[in-house]
mmCIF file of C-alpha atoms and ligand atoms in Angstrom:
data_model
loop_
_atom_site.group_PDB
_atom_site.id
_atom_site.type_symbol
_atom_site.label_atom_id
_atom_site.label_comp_id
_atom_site.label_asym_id
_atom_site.label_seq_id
_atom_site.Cartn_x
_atom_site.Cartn_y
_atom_site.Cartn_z
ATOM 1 C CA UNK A 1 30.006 64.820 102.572
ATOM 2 C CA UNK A 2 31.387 67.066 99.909
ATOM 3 C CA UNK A 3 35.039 68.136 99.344
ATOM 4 C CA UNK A 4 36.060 70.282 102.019
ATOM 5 C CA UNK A 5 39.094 72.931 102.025
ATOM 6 C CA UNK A 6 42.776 71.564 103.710
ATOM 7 C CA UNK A 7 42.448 75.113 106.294
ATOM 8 C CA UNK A 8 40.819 72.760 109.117
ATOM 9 C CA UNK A 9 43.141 70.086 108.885
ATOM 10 C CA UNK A 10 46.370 72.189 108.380
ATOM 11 C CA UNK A 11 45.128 73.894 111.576
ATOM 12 C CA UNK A 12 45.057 70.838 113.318
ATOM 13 C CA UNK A 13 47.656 69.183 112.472
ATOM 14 C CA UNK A 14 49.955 72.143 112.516
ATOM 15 C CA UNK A 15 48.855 72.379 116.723
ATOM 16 C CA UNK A 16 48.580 68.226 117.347
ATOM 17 C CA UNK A 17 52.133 67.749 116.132
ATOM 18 C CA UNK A 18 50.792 65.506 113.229
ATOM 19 C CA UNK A 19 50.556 66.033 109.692
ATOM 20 C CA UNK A 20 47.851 64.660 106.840
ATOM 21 C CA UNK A 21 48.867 62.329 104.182
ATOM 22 C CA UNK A 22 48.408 63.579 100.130
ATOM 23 C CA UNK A 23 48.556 60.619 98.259
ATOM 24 C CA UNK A 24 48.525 60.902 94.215
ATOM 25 C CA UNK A 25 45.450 59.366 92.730
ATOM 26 C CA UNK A 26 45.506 58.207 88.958
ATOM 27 C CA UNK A 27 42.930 55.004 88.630
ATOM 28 C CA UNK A 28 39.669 54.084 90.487
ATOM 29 C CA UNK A 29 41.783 51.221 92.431
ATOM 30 C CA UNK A 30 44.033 53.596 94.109
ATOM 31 C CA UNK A 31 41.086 55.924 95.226
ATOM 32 C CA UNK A 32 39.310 52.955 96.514
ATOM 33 C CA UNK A 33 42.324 52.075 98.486
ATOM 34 C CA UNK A 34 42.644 55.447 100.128
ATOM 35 C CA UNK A 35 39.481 55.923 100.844
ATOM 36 C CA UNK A 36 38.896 52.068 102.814
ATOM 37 C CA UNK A 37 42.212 53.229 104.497
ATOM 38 C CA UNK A 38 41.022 56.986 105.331
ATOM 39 C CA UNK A 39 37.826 55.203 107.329
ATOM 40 C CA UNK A 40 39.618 52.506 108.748
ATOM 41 C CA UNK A 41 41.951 54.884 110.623
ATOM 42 C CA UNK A 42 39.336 57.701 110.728
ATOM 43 C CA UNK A 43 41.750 60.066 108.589
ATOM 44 C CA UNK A 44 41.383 62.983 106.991
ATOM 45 C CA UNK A 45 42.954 62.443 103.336
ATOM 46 C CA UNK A 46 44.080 64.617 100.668
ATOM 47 C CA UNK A 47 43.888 63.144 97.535
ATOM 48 C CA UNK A 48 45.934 64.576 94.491
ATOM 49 C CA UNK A 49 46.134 64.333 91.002
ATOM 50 C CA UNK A 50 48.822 65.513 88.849
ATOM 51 C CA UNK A 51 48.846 67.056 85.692
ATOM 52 C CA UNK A 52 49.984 63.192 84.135
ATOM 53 C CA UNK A 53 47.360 62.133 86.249
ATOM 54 C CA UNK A 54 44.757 64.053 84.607
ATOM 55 C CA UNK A 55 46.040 63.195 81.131
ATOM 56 C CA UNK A 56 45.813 59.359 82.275
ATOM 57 C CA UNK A 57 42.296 59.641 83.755
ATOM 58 C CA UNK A 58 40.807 62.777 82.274
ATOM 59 C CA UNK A 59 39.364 65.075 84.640
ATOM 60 C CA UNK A 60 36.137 64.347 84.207
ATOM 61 C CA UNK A 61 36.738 60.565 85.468
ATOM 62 C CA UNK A 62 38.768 61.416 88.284
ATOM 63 C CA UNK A 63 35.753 63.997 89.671
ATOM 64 C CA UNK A 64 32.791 61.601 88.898
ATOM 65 C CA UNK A 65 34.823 58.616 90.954
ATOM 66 C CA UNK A 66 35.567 61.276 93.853
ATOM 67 C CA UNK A 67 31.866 61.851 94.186
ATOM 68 C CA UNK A 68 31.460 57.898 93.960
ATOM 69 C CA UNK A 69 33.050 57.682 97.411
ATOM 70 C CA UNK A 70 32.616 60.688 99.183
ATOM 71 C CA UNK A 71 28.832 59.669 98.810
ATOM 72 C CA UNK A 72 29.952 56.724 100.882
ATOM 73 C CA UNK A 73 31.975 58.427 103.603
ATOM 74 C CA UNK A 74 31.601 61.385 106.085
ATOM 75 C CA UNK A 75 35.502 62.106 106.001
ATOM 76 C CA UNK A 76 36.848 65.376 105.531
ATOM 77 C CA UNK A 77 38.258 64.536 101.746
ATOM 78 C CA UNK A 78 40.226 67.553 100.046
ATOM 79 C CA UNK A 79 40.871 67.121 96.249
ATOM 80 C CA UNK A 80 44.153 68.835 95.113
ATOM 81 C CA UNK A 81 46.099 69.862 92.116
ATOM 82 C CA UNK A 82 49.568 68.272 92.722
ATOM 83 C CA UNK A 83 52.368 70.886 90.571
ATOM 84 C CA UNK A 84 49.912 72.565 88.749
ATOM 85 C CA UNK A 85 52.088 73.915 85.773
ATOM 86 C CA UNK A 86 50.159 76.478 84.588
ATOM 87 C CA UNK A 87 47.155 79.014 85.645
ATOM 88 C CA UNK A 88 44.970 78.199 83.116
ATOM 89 C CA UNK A 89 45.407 74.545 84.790
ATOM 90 C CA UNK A 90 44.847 75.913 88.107
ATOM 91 C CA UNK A 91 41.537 77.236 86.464
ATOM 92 C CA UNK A 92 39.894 74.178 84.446
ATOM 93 C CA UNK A 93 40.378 72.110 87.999
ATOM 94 C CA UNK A 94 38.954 75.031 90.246
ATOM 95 C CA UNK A 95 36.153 75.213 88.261
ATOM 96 C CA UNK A 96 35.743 71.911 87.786
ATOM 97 C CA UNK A 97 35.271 71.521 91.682
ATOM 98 C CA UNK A 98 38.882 71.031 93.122
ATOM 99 C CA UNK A 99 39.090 72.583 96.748
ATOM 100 C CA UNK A 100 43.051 72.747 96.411
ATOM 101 C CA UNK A 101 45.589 73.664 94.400
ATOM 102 C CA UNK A 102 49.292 73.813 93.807
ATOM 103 C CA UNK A 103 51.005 76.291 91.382
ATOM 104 C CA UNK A 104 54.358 75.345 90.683
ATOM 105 C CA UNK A 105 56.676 77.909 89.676
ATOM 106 C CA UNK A 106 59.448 76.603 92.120
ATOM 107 C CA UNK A 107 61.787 76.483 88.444
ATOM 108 C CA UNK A 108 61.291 80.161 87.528
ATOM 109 C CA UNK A 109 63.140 82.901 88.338
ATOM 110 C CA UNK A 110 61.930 84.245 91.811
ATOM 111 C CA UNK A 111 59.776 87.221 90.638
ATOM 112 C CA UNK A 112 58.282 85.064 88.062
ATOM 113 C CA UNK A 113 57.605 82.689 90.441
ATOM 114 C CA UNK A 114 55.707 85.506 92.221
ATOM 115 C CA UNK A 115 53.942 86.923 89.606
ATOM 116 C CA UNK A 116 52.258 83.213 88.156
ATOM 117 C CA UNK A 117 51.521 82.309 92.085
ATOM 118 C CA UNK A 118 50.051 85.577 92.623
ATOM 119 C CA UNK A 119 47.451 85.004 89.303
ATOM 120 C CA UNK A 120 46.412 81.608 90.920
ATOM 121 C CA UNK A 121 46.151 82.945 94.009
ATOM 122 C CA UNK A 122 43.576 85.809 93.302
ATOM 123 C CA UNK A 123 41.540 84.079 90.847
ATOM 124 C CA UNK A 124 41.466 80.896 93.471
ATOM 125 C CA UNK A 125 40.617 83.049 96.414
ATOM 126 C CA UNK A 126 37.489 84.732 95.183
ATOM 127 C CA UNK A 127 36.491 81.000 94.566
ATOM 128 C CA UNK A 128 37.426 79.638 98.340
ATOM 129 C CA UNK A 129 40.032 77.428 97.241
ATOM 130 C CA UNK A 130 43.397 76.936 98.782
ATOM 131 C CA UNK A 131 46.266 77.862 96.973
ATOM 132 C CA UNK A 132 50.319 75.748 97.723
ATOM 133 C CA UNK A 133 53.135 77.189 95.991
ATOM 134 C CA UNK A 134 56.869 76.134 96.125
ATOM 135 C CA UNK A 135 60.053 77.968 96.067
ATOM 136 C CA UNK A 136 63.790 76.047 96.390
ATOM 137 C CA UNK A 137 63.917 73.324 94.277
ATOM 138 C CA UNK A 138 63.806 68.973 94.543
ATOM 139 C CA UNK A 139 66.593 67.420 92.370
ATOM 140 C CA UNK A 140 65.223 64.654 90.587
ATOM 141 C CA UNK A 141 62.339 64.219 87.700
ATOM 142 C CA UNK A 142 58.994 65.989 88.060
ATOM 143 C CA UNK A 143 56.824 65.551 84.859
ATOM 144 C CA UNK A 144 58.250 67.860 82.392
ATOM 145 C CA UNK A 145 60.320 69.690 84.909
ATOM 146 C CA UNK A 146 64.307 67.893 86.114
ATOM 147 C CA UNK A 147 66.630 69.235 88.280
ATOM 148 C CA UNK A 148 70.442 67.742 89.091
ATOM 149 C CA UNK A 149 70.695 69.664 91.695
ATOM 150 C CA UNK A 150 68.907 70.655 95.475
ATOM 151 C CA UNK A 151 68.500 74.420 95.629
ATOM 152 C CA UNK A 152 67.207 74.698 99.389
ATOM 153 C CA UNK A 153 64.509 76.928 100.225
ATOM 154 C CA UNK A 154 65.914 80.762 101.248
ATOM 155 C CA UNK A 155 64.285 81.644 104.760
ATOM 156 C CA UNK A 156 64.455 85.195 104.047
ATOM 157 C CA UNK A 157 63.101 85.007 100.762
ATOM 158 C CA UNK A 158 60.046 82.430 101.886
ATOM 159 C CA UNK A 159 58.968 85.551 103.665
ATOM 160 C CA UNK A 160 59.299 87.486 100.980
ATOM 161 C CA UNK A 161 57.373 85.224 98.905
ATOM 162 C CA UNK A 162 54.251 84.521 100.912
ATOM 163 C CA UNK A 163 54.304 87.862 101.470
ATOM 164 C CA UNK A 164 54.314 89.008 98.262
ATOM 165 C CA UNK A 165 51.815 85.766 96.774
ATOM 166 C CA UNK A 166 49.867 85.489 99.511
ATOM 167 C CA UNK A 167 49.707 81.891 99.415
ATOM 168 C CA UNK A 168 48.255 79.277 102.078
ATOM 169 C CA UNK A 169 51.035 77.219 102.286
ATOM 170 C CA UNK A 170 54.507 76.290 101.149
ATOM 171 C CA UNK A 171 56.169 73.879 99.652
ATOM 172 C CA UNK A 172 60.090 74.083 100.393
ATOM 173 C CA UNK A 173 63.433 72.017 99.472
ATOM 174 C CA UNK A 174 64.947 70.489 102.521
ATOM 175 C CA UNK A 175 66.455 67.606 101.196
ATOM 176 C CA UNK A 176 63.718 65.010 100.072
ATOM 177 C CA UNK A 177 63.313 64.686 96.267
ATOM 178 C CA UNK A 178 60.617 62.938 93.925
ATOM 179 C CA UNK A 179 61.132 58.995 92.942
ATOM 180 C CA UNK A 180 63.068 55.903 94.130
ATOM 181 C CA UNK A 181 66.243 57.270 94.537
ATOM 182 C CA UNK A 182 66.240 59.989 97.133
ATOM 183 C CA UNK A 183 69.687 59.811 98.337
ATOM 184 C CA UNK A 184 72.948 58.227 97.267
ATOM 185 C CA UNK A 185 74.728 58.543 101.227
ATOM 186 C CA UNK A 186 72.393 58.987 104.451
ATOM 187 C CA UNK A 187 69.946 60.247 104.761
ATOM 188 C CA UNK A 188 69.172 63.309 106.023
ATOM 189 C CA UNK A 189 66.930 66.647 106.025
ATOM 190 C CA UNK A 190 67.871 69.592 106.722
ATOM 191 C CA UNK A 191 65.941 70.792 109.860
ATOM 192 C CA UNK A 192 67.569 73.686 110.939
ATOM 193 C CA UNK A 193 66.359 75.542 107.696
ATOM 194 C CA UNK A 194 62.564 74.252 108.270
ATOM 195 C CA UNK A 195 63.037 75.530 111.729
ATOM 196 C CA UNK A 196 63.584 79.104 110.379
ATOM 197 C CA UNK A 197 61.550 79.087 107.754
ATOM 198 C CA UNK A 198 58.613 78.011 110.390
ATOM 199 C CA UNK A 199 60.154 80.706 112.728
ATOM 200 C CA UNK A 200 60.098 82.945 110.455
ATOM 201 C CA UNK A 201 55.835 82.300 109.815
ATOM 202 C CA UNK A 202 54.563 80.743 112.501
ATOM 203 C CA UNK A 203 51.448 78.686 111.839
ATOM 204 C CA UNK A 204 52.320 78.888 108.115
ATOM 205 C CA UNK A 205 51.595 75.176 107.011
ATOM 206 C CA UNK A 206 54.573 73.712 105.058
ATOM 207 C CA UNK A 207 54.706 71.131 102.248
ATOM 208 C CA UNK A 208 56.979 68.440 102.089
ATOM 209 C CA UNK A 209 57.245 66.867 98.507
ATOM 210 C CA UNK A 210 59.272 63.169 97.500
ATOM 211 C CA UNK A 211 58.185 62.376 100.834
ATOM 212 C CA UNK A 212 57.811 58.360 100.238
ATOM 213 C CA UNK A 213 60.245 56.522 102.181
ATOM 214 C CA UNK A 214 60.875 53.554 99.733
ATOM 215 C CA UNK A 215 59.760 50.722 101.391
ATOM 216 C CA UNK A 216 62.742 47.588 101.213
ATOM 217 C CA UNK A 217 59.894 44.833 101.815
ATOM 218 C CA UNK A 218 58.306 46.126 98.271
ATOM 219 C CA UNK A 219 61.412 46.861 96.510
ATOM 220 C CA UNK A 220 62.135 43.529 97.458
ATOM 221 C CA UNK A 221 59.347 41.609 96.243
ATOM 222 C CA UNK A 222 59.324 43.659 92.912
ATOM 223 C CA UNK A 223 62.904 42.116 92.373
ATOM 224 C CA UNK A 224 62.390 38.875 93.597
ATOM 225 C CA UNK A 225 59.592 38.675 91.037
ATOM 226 C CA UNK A 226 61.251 39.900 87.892
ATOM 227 C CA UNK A 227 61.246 43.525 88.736
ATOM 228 C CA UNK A 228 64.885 45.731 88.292
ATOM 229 C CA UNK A 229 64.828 48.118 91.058
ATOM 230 C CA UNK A 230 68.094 48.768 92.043
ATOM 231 C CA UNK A 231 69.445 50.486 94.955
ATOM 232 C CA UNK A 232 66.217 52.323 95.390
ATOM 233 C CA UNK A 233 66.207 54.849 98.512
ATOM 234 C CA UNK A 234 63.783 56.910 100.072
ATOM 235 C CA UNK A 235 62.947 58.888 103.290
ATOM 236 C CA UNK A 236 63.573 57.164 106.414
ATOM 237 C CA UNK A 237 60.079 57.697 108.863
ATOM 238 C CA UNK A 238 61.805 59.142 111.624
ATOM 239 C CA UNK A 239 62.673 61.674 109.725
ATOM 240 C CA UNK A 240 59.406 62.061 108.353
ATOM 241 C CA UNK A 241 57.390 61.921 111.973
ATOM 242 C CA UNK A 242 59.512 64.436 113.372
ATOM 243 C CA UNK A 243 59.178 66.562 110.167
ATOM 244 C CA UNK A 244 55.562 66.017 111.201
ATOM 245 C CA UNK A 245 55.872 66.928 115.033
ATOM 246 C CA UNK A 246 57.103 70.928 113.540
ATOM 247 C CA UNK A 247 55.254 72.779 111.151
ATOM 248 C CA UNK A 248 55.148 69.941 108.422
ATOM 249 C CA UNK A 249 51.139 69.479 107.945
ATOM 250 C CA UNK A 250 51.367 68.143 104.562
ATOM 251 C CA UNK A 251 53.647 65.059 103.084
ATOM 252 C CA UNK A 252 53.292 64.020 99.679
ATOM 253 C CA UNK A 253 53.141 60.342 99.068
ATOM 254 C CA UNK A 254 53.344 58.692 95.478
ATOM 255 C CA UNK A 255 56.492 56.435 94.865
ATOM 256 C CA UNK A 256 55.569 53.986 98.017
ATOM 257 C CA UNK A 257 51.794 53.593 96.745
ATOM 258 C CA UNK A 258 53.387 53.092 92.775
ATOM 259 C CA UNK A 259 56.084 50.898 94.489
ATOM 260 C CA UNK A 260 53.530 48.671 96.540
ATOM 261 C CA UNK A 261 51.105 47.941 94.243
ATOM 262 C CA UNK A 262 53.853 47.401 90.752
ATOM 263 C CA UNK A 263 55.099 44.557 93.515
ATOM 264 C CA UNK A 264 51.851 42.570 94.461
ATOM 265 C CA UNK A 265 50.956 42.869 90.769
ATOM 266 C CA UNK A 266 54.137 40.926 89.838
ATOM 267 C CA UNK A 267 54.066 38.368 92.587
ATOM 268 C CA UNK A 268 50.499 37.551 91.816
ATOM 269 C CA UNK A 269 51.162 37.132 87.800
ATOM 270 C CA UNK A 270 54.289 35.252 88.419
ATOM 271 C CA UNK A 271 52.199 32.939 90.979
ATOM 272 C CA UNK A 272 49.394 32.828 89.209
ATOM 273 C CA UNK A 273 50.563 32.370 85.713
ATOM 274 C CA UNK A 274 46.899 30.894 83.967
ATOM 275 C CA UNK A 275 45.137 33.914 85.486
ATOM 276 C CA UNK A 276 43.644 36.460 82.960
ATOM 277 C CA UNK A 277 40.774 38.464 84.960
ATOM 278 C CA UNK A 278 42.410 42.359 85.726
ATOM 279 C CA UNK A 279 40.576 42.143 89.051
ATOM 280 C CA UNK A 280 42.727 39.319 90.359
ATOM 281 C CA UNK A 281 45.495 41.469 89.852
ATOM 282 C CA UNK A 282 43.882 44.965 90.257
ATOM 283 C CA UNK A 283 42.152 43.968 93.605
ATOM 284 C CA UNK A 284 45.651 42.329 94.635
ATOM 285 C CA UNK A 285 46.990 45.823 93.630
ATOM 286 C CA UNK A 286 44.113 48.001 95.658
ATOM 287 C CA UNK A 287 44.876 46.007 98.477
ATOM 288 C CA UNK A 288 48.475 47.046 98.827
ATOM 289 C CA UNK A 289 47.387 50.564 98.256
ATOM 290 C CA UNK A 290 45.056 50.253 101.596
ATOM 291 C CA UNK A 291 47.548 48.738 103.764
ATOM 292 C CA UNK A 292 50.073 51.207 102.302
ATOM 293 C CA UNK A 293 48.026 54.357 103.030
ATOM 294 C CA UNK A 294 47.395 52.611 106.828
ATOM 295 C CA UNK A 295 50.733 52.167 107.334
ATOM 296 C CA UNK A 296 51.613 55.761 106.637
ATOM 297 C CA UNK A 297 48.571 56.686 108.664
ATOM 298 C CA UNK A 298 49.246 55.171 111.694
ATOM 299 C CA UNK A 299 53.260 55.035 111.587
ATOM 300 C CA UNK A 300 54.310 58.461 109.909
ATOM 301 C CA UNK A 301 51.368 61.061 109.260
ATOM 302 C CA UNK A 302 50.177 60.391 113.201
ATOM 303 C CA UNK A 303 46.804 61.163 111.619
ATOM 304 C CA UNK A 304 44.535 58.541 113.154
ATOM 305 C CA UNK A 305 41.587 59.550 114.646
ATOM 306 C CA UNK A 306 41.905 63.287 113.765
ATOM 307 C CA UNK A 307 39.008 62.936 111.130
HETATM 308 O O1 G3H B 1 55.587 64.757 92.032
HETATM 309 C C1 G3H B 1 55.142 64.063 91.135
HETATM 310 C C2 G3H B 1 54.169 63.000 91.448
HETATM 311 O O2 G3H B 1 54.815 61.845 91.918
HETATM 312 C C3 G3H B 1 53.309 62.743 90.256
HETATM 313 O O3 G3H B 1 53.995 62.053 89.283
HETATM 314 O O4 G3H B 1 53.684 63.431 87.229
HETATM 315 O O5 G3H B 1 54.242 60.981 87.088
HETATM 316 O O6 G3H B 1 51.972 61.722 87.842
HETATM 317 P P1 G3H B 1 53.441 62.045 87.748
HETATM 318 P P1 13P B 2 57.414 60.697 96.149
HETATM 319 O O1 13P B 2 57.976 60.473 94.796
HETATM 320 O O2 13P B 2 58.488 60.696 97.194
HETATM 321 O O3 13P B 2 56.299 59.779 96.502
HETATM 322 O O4 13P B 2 56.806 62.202 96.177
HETATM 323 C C1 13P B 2 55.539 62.456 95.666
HETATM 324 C C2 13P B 2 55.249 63.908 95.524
HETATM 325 O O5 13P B 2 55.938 64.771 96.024
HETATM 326 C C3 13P B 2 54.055 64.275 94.755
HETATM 327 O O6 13P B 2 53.947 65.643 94.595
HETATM 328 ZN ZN1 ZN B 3 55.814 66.662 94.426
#
């Protein structure tokens, strides 16, 4: 089955209370372990690759091992651009065969914001491809791109900026933020604001980024084996499922699957000192990223069976 666009499954999740899981992609082992997950639950998956991603892989890698397993599956499979920093970016990967794509301008000022969304968004709708942008911005480290501070997403000017971008959907600041350390105190989003930005454009899907919820069990076992992860954090899932139960249909999902698989990798090697073959360690590692990805499925996303 070949790529497919997110409209479908935004639609559906956006009415079924649920929301679908985009999980960052950088090696063939982590696609593999989507993808077994994806059919296990009968998922739909978006799988995204940012721009570090496609310095890591190269894009031409990352395409030729999508088409490896969408020729095994009959899942609905969207390929996205996660923060896409510029438009000519936006352009190599929609012409390369990407069926989604995010333009980041969430650190501009707002009416440049506008203006670079509005470039992606033209030259990707003539192609059919869907276009997130993001306005309010996630404290914490994004690739090139850190921020001390939360600057939550503006209802009034959301409006304004769909409006003006035409955009498919919209990433906003509520409170999460990218990496291991999401909050210092509790925990908490701020749902109020979603509620009036979702108010405000009904049916409009929303994207919620540094959406990983930091699992203790893995931060755990990374320490106990060596690892110095300390004090880590993330979102708890209640927060996330009802996130997903409103107008949520997206949730971005890197740290846990980085998190999972740095911690089999170390117990393994520290158990297994004599062993020297990757795929002892690499299999161990696509494992985690399967039962990872199901967990999130079936706990969080409330995406079973919606393929
Ligand atoms: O939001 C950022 C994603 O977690 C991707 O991280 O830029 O290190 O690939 P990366
Ligand atoms: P996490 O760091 O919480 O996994 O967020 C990932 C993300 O937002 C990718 O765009
Ligand atoms: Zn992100």
């Amino acid at each position: 089955m070949p790529l497919v666009s997110p409209k479908e499954m935004f639609e559906g999740a956006y009415a079924g209370g649920y929301a679908i899981g985009a999980f960052n992609v950088n090696n063939m082992e982590i696609i593999q372990g989507i993808m077994e997950a994806g059919s296990e639950e009968n998922a739909p998956l978006i799988l995204q690759v940012s721009a570090g991603a496609r310095k890591y892989a190269g894009q031409g890698y990352i395409i030729k091992l999508m088409e490896a397993a969408l020729a095994q599956t009959d899942l609905p499979v969207v390929l996205h651009l996660d923060h896409g920093p510029t438009f000519e970016m936006c352009k190599e990967v929609i012409d390369g065969g990407f069926t989604s794509v995010m333009i980041d301008g969430s650190h501009l000022p707002f009416d440049e914001n506008i203006a670079l969304t509005k470039q992606v968004v033209t030259y990707a709708h003539d192609k059919g491809v869907w276009v997130e942008a993001e306005l309010g911005r996630l404290a914490g480290i994004e690739e090139d791109v850190s921020s001390d501070e939360h600057i939550y997403t503006d209802p009034d000017e959301a409006v304004e900026f769909v409006d003006r971008t035409g955009c498919d959907s919209l990433a906003v600041a509520i409170g999460t933020s990218h990496g291991a350390y999401k909050f210092t105190g509790e925990a908490k989003l701020d749902f109020d604001r979603l509620d009036k930005i979702s108010a405000l454009m009904p049916k409009l899907p929303i994207v919620l980024h540094g959406a990983s919820s930091v699992v203790q069990e893995y931060v755990k076992m990374a320490n106990d084996f060596g690892g110095d992860i300390g004090g880590a954090k993330g979102v708890p899932e209640d927060l996330l499922r009802k996130a997903a139960s409103k107008a949520v249909c997206k949730i971005n999902i890197d740290t846990d699957i980085r998190l999972a698989m740095t911690a089999v990798v170390r117990k393994y090697l520290a158990e297994n000192p004599a062993e020297f073959d990757p795929r002892g360690y690499l299999g161990e590692a696509r494992k985690a990223v399967k039962e990872m990805v199901r967990h999130k499925i079936t706990n969080v996303l409330g995406c079973s069976n919606k393929a």
